[in-house]
JSON list of C-alpha atoms in Angstrom, two decimals:
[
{"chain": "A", "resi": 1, "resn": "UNK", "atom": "CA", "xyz": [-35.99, -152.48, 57.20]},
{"chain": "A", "resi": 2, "resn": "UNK", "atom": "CA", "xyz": [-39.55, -153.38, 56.69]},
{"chain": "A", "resi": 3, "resn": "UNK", "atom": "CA", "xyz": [-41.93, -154.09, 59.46]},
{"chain": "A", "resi": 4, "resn": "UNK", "atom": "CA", "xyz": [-42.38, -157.76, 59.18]},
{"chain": "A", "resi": 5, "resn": "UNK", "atom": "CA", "xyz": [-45.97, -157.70, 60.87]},
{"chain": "A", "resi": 6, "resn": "UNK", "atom": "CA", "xyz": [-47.37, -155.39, 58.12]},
{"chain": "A", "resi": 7, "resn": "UNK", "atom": "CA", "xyz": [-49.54, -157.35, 55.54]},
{"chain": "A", "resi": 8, "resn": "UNK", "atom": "CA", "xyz": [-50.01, -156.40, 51.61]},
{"chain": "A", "resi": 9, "resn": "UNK", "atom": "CA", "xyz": [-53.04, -156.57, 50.13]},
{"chain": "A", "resi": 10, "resn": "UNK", "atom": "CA", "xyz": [-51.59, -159.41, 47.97]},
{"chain": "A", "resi": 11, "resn": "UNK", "atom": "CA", "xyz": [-51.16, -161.28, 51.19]},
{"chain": "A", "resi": 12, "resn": "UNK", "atom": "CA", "xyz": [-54.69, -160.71, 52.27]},
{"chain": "A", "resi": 13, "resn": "UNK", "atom": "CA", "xyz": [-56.26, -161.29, 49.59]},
{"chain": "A", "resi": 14, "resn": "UNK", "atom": "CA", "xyz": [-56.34, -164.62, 49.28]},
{"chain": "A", "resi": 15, "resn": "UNK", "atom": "CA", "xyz": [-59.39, -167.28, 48.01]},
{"chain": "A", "resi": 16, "resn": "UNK", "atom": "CA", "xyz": [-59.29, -168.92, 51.43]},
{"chain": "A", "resi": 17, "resn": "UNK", "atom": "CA", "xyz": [-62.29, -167.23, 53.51]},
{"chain": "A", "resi": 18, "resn": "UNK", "atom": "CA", "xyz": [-65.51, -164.86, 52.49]},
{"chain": "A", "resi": 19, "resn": "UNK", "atom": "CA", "xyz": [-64.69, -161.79, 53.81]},
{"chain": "A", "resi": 20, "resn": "UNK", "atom": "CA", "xyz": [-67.93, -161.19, 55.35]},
{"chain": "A", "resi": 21, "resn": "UNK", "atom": "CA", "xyz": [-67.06, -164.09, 57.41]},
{"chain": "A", "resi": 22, "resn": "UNK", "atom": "CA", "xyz": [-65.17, -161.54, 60.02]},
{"chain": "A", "resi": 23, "resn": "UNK", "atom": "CA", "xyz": [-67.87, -159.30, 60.35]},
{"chain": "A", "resi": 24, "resn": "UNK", "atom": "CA", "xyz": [-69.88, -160.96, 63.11]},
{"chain": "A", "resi": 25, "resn": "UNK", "atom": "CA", "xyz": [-66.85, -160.47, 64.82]},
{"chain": "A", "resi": 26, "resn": "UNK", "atom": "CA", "xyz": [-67.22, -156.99, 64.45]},
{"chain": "A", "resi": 27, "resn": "UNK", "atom": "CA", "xyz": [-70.93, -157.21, 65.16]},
{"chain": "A", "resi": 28, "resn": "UNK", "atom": "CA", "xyz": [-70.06, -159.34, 68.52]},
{"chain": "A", "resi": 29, "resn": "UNK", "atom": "CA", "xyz": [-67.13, -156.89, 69.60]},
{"chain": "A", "resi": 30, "resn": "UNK", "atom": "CA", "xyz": [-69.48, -153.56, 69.00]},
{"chain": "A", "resi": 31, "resn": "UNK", "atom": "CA", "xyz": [-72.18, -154.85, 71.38]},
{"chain": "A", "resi": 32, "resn": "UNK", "atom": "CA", "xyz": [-69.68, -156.61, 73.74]},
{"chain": "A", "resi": 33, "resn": "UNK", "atom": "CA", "xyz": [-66.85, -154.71, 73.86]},
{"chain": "A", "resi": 34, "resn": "UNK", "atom": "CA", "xyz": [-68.05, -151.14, 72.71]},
{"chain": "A", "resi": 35, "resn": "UNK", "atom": "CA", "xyz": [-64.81, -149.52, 73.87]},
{"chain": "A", "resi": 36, "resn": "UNK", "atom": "CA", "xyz": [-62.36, -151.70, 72.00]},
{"chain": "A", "resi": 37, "resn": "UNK", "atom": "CA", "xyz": [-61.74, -149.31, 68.29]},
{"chain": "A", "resi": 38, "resn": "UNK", "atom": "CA", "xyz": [-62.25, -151.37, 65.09]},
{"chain": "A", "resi": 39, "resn": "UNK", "atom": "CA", "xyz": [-59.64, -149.50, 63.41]},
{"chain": "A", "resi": 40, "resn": "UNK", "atom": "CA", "xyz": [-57.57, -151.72, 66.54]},
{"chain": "A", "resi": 41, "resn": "UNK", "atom": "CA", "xyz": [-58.64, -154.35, 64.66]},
{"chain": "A", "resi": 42, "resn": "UNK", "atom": "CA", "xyz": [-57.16, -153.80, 61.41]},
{"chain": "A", "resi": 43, "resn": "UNK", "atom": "CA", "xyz": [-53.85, -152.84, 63.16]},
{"chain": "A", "resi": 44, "resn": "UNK", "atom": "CA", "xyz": [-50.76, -154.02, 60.44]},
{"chain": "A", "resi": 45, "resn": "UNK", "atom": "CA", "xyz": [-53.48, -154.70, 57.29]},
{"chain": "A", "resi": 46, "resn": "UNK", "atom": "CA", "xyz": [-54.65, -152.81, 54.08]},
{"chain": "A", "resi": 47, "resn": "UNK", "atom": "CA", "xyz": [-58.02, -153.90, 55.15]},
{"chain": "A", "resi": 48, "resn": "UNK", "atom": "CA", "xyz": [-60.96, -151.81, 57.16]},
{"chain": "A", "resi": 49, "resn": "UNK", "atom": "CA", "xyz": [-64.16, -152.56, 57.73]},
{"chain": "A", "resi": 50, "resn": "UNK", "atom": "CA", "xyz": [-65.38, -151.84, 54.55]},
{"chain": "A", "resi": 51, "resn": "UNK", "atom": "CA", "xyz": [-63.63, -153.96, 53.06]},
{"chain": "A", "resi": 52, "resn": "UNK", "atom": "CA", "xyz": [-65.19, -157.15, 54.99]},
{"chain": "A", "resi": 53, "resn": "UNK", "atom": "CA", "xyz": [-68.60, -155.83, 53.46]},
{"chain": "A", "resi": 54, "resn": "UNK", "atom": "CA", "xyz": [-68.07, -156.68, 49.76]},
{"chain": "A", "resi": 55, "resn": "UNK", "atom": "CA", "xyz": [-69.71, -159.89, 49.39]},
{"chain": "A", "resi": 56, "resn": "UNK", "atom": "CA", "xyz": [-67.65, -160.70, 46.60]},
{"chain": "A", "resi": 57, "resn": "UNK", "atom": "CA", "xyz": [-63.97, -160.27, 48.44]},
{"chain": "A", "resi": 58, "resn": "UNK", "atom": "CA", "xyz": [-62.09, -163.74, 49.58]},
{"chain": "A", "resi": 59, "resn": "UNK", "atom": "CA", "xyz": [-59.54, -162.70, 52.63]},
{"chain": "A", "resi": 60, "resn": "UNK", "atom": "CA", "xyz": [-56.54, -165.03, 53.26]},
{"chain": "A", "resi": 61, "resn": "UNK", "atom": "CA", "xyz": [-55.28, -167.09, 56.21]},
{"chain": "A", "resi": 62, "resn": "UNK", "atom": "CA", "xyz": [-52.81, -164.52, 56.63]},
{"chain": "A", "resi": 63, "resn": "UNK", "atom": "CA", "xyz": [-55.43, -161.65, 57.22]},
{"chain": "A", "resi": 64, "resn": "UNK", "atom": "CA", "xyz": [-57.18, -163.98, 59.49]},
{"chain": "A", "resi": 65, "resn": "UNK", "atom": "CA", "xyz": [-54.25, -164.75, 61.72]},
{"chain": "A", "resi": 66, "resn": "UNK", "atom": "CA", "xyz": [-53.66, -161.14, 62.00]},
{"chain": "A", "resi": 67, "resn": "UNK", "atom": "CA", "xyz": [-57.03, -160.53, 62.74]},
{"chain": "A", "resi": 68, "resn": "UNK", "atom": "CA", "xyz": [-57.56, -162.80, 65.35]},
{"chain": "A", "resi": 69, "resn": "UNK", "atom": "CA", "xyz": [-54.31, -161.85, 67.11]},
{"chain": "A", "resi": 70, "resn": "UNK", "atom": "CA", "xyz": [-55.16, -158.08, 66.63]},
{"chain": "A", "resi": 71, "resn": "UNK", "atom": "CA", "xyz": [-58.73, -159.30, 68.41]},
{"chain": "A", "resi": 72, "resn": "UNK", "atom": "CA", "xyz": [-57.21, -161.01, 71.12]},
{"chain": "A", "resi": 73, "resn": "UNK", "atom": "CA", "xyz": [-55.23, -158.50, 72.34]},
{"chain": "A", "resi": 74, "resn": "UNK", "atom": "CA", "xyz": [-57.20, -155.68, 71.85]},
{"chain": "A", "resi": 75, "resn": "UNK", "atom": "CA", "xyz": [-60.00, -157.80, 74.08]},
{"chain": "A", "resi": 76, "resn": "UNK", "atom": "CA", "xyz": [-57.84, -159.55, 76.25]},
{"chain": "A", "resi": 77, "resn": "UNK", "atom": "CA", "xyz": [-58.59, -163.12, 75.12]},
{"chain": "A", "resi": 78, "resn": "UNK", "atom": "CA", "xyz": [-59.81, -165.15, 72.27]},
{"chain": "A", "resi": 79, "resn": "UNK", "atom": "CA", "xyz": [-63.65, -164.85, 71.64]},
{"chain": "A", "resi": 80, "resn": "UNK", "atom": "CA", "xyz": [-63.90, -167.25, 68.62]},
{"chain": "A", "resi": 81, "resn": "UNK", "atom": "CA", "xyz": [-66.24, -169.97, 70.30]},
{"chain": "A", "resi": 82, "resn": "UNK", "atom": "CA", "xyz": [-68.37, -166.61, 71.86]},
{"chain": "A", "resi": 83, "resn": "UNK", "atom": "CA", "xyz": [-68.70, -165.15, 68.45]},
{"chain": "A", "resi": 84, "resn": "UNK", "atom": "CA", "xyz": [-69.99, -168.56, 67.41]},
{"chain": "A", "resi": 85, "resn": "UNK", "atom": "CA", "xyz": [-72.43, -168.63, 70.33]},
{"chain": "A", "resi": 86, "resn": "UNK", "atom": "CA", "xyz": [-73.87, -165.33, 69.09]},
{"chain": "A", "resi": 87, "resn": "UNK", "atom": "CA", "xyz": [-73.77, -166.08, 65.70]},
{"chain": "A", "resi": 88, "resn": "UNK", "atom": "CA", "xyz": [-75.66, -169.50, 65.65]},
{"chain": "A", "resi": 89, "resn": "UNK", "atom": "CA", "xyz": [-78.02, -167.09, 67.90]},
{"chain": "A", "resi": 90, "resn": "UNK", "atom": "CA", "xyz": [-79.07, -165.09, 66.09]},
{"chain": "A", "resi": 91, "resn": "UNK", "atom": "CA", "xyz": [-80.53, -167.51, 63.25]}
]
């Protein structure tokens, strides 16, 4: 039986976000929490970090649900509206 959590790349890879959208999560989570693993973050997806640097990739609610849960846990709450913070920051 197949692992219903586990996303295909069909399923991520959908026209609804940029995929370098995610990576000032990544950015935020490396400086904030430096001993969570990224790979942690990518838990259940065909996606890595990599992939959320090709400027020219769309990602799809899916992936972003998964993301965000894989975030949350692996933090210990959500940090959307911090990432924001530090985003708008930074500008």
């Amino acid at each position: 039986m197949k692992n219903k959590s586990l996303l295909t790349i069909e399923e991520c890879l959908k026209p609804h976000f940029k995929a370098t959208l995610f990576l000032s999560y990544l950015k935020y989570i490396k400086i904030h929490y430096p001993d969570v693993s990224i790979d942690k973050l990518f838990e259940d997806t065909p996606l890595n970090e990599k992939s959320l640097n090709d400027s020219s990739l769309w990602i799809s609610v899916k992936f972003e649900r998964k993301f965000m849960e894989n975030i949350t846990r692996c933090v210990g709450k959500n940090i959307a509206y911090e990432v924001g913070k530090f985003g708008a920051s930074e500008e």
